[in-house]
Coordinates of C-alpha atoms and ligand atoms in Angstrom, one line a residue:
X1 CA 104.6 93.2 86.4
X2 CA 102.3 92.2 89.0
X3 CA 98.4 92.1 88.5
X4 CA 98.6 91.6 92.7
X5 CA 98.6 95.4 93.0
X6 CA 95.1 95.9 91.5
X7 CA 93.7 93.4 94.1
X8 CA 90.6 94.5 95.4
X9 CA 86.3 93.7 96.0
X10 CA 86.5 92.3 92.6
X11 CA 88.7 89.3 93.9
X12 CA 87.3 88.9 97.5
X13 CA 83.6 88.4 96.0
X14 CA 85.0 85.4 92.9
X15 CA 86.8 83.9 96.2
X16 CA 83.7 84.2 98.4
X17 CA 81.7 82.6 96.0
X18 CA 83.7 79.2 96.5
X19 CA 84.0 79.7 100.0
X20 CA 79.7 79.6 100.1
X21 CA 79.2 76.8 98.4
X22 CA 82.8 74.8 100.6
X23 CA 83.3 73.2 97.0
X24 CA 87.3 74.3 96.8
X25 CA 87.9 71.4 93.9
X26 CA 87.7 71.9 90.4
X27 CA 86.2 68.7 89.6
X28 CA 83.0 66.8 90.5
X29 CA 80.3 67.7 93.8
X30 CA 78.0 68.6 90.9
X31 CA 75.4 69.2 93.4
X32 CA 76.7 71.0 96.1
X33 CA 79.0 73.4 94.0
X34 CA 75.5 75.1 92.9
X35 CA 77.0 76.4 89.7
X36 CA 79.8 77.7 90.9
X37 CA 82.7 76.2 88.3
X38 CA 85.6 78.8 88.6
X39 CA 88.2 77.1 86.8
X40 CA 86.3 75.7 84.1
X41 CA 84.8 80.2 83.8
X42 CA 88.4 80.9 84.0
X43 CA 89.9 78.4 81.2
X44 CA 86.8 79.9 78.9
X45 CA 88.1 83.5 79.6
X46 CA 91.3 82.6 78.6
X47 CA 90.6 81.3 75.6
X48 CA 87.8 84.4 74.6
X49 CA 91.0 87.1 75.8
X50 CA 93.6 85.1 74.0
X51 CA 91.8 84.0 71.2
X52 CA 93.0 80.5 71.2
X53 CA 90.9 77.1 71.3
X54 CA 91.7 75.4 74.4
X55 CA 93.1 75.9 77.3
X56 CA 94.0 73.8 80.7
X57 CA 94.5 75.3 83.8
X58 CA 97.4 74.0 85.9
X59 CA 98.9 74.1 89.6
X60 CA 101.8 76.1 88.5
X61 CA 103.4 77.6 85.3
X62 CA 106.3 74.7 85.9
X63 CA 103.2 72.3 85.8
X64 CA 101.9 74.0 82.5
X65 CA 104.9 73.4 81.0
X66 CA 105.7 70.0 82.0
X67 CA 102.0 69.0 80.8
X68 CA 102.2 71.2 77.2
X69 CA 105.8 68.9 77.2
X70 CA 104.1 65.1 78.0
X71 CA 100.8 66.3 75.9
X72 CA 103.0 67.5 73.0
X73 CA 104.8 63.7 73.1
X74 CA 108.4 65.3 74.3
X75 CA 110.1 63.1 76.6
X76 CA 113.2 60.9 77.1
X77 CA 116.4 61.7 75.3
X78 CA 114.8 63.9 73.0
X79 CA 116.2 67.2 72.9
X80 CA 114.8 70.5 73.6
X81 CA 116.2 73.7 72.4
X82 CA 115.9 76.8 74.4
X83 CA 118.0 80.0 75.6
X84 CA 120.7 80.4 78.1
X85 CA 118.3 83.2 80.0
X86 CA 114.9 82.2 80.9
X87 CA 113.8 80.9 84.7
X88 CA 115.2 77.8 86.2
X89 CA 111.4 76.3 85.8
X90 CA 112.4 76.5 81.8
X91 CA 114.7 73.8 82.2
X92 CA 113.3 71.5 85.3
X93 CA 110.1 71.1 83.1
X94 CA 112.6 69.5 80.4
X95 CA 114.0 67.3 83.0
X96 CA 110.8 66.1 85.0
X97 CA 109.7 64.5 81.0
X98 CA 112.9 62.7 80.8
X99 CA 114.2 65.3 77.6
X100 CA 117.2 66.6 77.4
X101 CA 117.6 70.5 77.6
X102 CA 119.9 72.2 75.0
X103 CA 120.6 75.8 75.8
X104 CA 121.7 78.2 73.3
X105 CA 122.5 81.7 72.8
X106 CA 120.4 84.6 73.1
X107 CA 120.3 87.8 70.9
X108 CA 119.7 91.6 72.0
X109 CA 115.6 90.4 72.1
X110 CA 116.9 88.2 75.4
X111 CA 115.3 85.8 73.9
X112 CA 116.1 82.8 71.5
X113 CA 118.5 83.3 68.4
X114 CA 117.1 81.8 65.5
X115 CA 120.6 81.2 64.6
X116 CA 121.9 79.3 67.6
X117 CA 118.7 77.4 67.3
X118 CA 119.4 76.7 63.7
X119 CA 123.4 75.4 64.7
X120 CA 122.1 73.1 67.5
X121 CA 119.4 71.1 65.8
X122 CA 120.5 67.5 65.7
X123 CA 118.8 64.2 65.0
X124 CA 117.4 63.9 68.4
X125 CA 116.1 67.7 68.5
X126 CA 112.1 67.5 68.9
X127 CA 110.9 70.9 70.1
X128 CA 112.2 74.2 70.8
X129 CA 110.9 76.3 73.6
X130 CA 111.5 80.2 72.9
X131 CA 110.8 81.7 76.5
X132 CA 109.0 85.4 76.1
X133 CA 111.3 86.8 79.1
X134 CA 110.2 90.1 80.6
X135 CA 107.5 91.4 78.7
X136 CA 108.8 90.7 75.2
X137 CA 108.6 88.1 72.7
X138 CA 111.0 86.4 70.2
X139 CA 111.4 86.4 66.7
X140 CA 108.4 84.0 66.1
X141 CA 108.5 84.2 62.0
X142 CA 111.8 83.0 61.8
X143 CA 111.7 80.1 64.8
X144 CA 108.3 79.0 63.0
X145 CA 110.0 79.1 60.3
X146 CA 112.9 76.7 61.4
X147 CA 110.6 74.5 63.3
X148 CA 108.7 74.2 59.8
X149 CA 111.6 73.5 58.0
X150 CA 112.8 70.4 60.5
X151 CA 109.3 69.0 62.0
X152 CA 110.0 70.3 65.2
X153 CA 107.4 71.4 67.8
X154 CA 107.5 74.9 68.6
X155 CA 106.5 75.5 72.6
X156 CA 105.9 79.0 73.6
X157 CA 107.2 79.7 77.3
X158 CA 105.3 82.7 77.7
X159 CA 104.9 82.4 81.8
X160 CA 106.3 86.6 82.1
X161 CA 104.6 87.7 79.0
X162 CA 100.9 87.2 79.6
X163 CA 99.4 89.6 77.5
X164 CA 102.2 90.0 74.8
X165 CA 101.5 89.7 71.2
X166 CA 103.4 89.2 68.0
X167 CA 102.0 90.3 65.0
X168 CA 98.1 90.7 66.3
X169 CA 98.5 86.9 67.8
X170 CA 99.0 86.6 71.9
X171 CA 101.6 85.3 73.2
X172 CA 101.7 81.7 73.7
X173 CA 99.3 80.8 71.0
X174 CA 101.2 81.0 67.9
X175 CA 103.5 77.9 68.8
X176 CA 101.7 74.3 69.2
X177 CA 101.4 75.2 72.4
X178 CA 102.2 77.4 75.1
X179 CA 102.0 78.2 78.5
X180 CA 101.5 81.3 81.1
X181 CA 102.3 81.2 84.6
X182 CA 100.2 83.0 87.0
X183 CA 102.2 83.0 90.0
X184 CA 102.3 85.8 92.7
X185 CA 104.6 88.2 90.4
X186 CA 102.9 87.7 87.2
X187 CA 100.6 90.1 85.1
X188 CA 97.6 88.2 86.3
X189 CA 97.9 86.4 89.1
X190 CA 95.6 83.4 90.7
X191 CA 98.7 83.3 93.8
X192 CA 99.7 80.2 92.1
X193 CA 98.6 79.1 89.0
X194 CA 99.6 78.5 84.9
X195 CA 97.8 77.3 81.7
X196 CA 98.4 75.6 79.0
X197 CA 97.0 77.1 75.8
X198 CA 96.7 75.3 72.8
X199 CA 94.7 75.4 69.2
X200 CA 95.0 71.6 68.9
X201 CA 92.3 69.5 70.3
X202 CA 94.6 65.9 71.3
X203 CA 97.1 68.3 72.5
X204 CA 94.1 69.7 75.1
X205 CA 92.4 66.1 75.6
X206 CA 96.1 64.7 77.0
X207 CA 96.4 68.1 78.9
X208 CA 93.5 67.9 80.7
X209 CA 93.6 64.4 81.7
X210 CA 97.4 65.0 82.2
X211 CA 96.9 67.4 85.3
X212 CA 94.3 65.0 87.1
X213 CA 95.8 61.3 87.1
X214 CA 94.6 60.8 83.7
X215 CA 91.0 61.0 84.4
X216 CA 88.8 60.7 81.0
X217 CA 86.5 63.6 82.3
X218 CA 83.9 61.6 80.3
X219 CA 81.3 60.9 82.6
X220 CA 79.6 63.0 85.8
X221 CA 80.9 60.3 88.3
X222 CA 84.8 60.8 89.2
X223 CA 85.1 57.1 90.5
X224 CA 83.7 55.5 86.9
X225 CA 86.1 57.5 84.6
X226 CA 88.9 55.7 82.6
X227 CA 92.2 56.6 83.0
X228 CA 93.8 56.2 79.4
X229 CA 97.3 57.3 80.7
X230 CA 99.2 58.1 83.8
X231 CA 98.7 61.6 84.8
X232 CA 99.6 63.3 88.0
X233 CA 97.6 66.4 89.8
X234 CA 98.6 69.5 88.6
X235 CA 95.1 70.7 89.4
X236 CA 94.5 74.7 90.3
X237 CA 92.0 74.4 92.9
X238 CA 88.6 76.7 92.8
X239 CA 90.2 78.9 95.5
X240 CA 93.2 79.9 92.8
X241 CA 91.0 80.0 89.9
X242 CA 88.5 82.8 91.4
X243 CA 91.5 85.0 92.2
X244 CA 92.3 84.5 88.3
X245 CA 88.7 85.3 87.0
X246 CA 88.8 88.5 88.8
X247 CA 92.2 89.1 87.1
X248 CA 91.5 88.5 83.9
X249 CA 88.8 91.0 83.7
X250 CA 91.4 93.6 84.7
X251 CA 94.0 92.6 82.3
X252 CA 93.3 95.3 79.7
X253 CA 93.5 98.1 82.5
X254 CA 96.4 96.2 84.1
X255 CA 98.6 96.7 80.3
X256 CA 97.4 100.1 79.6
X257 CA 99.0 101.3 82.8
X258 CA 102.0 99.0 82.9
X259 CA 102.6 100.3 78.9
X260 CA 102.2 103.8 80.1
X261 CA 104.1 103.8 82.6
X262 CA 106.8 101.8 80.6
X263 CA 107.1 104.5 78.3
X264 CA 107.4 107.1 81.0
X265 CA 110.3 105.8 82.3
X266 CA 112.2 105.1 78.8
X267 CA 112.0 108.6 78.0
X268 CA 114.6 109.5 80.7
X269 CA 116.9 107.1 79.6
X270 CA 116.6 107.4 76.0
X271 CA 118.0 111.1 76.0
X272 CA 121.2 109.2 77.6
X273 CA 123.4 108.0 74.1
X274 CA 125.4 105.7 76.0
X275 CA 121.9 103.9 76.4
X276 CA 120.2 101.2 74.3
X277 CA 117.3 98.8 74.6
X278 CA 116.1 95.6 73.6
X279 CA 115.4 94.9 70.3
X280 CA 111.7 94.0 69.6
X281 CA 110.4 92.1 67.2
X282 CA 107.2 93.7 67.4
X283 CA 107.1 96.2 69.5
X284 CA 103.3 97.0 69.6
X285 CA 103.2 93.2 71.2
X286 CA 105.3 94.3 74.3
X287 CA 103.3 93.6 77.4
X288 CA 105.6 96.3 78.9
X289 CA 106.5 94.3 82.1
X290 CA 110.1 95.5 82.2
X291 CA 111.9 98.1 80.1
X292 CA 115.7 96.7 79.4
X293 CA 118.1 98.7 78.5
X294 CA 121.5 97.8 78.1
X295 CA 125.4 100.1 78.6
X296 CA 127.9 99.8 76.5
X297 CA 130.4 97.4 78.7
X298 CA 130.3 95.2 81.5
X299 CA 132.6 97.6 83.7
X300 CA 130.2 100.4 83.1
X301 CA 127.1 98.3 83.9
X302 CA 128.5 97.0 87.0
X303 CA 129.5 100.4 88.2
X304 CA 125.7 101.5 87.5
X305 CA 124.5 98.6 89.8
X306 CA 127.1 99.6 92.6
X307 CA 126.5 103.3 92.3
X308 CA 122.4 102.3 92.2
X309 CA 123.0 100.5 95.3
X310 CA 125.4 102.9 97.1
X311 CA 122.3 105.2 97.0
X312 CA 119.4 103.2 98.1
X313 CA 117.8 102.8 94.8
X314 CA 118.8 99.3 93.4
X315 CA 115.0 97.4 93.9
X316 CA 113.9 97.1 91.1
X317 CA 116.6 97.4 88.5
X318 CA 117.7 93.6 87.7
X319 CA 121.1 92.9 86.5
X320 CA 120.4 88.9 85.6
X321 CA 124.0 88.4 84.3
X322 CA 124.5 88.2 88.6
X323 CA 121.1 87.1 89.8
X324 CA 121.0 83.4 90.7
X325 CA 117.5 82.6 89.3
X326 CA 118.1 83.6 85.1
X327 CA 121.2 83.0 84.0
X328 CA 123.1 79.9 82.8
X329 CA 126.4 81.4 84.7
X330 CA 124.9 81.1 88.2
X331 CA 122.9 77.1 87.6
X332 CA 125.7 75.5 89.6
X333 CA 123.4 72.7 90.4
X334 CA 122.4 72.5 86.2
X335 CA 125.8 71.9 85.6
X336 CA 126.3 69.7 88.0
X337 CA 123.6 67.6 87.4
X338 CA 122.5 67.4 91.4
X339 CA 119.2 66.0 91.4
X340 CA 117.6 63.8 94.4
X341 CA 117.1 61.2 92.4
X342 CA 119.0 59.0 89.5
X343 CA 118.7 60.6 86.1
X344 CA 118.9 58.8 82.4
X345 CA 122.9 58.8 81.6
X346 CA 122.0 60.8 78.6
X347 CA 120.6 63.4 80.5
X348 CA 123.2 63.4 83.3
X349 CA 125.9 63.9 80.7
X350 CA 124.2 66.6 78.8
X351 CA 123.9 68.7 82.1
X352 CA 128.2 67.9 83.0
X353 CA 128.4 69.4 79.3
X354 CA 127.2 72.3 80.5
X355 CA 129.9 73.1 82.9
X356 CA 132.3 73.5 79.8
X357 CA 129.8 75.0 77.3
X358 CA 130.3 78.6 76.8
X359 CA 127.9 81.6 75.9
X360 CA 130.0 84.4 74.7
X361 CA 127.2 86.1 72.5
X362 CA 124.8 85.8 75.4
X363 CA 127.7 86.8 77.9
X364 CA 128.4 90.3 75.7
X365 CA 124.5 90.8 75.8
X366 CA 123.5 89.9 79.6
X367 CA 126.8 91.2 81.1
X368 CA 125.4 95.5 80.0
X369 CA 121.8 94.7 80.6
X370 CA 119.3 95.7 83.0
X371 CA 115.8 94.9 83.1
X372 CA 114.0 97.7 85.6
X373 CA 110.3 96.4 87.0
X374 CA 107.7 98.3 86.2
X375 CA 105.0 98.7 88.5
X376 CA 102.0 99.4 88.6
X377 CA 101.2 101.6 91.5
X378 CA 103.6 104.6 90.5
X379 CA 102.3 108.4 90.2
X380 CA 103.4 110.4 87.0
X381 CA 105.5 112.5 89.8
X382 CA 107.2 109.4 91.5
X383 CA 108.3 107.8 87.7
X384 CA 109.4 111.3 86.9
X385 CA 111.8 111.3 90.4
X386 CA 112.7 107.7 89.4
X387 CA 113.9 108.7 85.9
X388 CA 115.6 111.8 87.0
X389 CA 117.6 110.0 90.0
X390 CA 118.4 106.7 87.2
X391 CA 119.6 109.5 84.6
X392 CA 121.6 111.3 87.1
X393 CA 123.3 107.8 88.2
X394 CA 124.0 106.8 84.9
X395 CA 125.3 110.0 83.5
X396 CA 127.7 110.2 86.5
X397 CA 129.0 106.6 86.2
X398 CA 129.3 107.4 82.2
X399 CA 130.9 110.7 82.8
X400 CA 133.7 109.0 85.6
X401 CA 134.4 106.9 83.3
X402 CA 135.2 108.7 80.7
X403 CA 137.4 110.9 82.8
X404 CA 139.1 107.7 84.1
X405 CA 140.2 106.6 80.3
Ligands
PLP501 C1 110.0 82.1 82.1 C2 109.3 81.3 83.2 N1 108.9 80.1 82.9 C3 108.2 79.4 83.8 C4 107.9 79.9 85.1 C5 107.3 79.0 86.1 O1 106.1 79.5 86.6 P1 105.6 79.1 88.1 O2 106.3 80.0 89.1 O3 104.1 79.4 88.0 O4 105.8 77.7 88.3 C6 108.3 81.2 85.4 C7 108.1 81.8 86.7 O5 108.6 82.8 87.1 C8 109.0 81.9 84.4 O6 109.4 83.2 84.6

């Protein structure tokens, strides 16, 4: 997945160009900065590349979403629906605007199903957030389609999927809004970084004035602007932005060979029977960040993982149904509700719930997947030993198995 392995000239020259001029803010020291306006080059990049109107650059994809969330109108007690796997940020951008985060299943795209979506819309429900994990996308059509049908606001968590497209439109710009994150693992990366994208220009205006303490942005002096609202600073600084420009004008090469490669790999594991992948709504969109693949049972997955491990060749090959960061069985402190500070009673009661909900769809689905990294730096010859050695392990787990029953 990351875009950090193509660093090179191309990123030391946008990052020297900020350290001449010692102007390392996005905002103002018209003079000084001599041109130089990295964030504001990189937000117009993003909106050429992606082909949407706006977009606001952000500290952090947990700040993108947080501001697509306040500029969108979401915030206390409403409801937000999104899925049971997704990163922890999904959620603590739900709670920082005083909403209340619904998870729900997921279906074999690991990502939102429309289904459990449709059963958990209640009065309260304002927006649902389908998160793009790994590469991949939802089934937009038919969550635009809900969201349609009850006046809901669809927000597009599309932080791993930069890149990703559904139906000729990117990811993250079919929705009202949506946001990438462009931290240090990401497709393109800025080090830290995210953006909200959006076609609708109030949802932009409250975004941009969102991430710097509200700032109007209307004038050329900082100290005369008007500050409508109460904003906070998300700001990306010049420094983060440069690294991003560079980025973005490798993005095309960065899919081609992360897609490539992608495919390599599968081929080794699609002449296995036992083995199937994730379904796809479109799978021409697929940014081809991780190929998942998923075993028949839980026991044979697990025995995969150990035998992976028990031969040195486990990095890489994520088995989220265990990993602390992306799945609703390991959020102890979700469901316990332990925040530093005092939280609304409805949201502290909606996070207890959570200790009792259960996910048995999602369960049966994340319990026999794996999602294996793709990177970017392999050889033909090294993804060819990989898939040999992953085919070998699984055939020999399947084949045990077997023998055992
Ligand atoms: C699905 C998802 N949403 C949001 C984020 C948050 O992005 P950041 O790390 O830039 O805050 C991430 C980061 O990994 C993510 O994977």
């Amino acid at each position: 997945m990351p875009g950090f392995e193509f660093f090179g000239d191309e990123e030391r020259k946008e990052v020297n160009d900020v350290l001449e001029t010692g102007i390392l803010m996005r905002y103002g020291f018209d003079g000084p900065r001599k041109g130089i306006w990295k964030a504001l080059e990189l937000e117009q990049a993003i909106t050429e590349t992606f082909g949407c109107r706006y977009a606001q650059l952000t500290s952090s994809g947990t700040a993108a979403l947080t501001t697509a969330m306040s500029a969108l109108g979401i915030g206390a007690g409403d409801e937000v629906i999104m899925p049971s796997f997704t990163f922890v940020a999904s959620f603590e951008a739900v709670l920082s605007v005083g909403a209340i985060p619904v998870l729900v299943d997921i279906d074999e795209s690991l990502t939102l199903s429309p289904d459990a979506v449709r059963n958990a819309i209640t009065p309260r429900t304002k927006c649902v957030m389908p998160v793009h994990m790994c590469g991949s996308m939802a089934d937009l059509d038919a969550l635009q389609a809900i969201c349609a049908e009850h006046s809901l606001i669809l927000l597009e968590d599309a932080c791993q999927s930069i890149g990703g497209s559904y139906k000729g439109k990117a990811l993250g710009t079919i929705g009202h809004a949506g946001t990438f994150s462009f931290d240090f693992v990401k497709t393109i990366t800025c080090g830290e970084g995210g953006v909200v994208m959006t076609n609708d220009a109030a949802v932009f205006s409250k975004s941009d004035g969102y991430t710097d303490h509200g700032h109007d942005h209307k004038g050329v002096d900082r100290g005369a602007d008007l500050h409508p609202f109460v904003g906070y600073n998300f700001r990306i600084s010049e420094l983060h932005a440069a690294v991003g420009l560079a980025q973005i004008r490798k993005l095309h090469k960065i899919l081609e060979v992360q897609r490539g490669n992608n495919l390599q790999l599968r081929a080794y594991l699609e002449s296995i029977p036992e083995i199937s992948f994730r379904v796809v709504p479109d799978p021409a969109g697929d940014n081809g960040a991780f190929l998942s693949w998923f075993l028949p049972t839980e026991a044979l997955t697990k025995a995969v993982i150990a035998e992976l491990k028990a031969q040195g060749i486990a990095a890489g090959h994520f088995y989220w149904y265990d990993n602390n960061w992306h799945y609703i069985s390991k959020w102890e402190h979700l469901k316990t509700a332990s925040t530093l500070n005092k939280v609304a009673d409805a949201q502290r009661s909606a996070l207890l719930s959570l200790a009792t909900a259960k996910f048995p769809v999602s369960d049966a689905i994340m319990s026999r997947c794996v999602s294996t990294a793709i990177s970017l730096s392999w050889t033909s010859e090294q993804i060819a030993e990989k898939g040999e050695k992953l085919k070998a392990v699984i055939e020999k787990i399947v084949q045990q198995q077997t023998v055992e029953a």
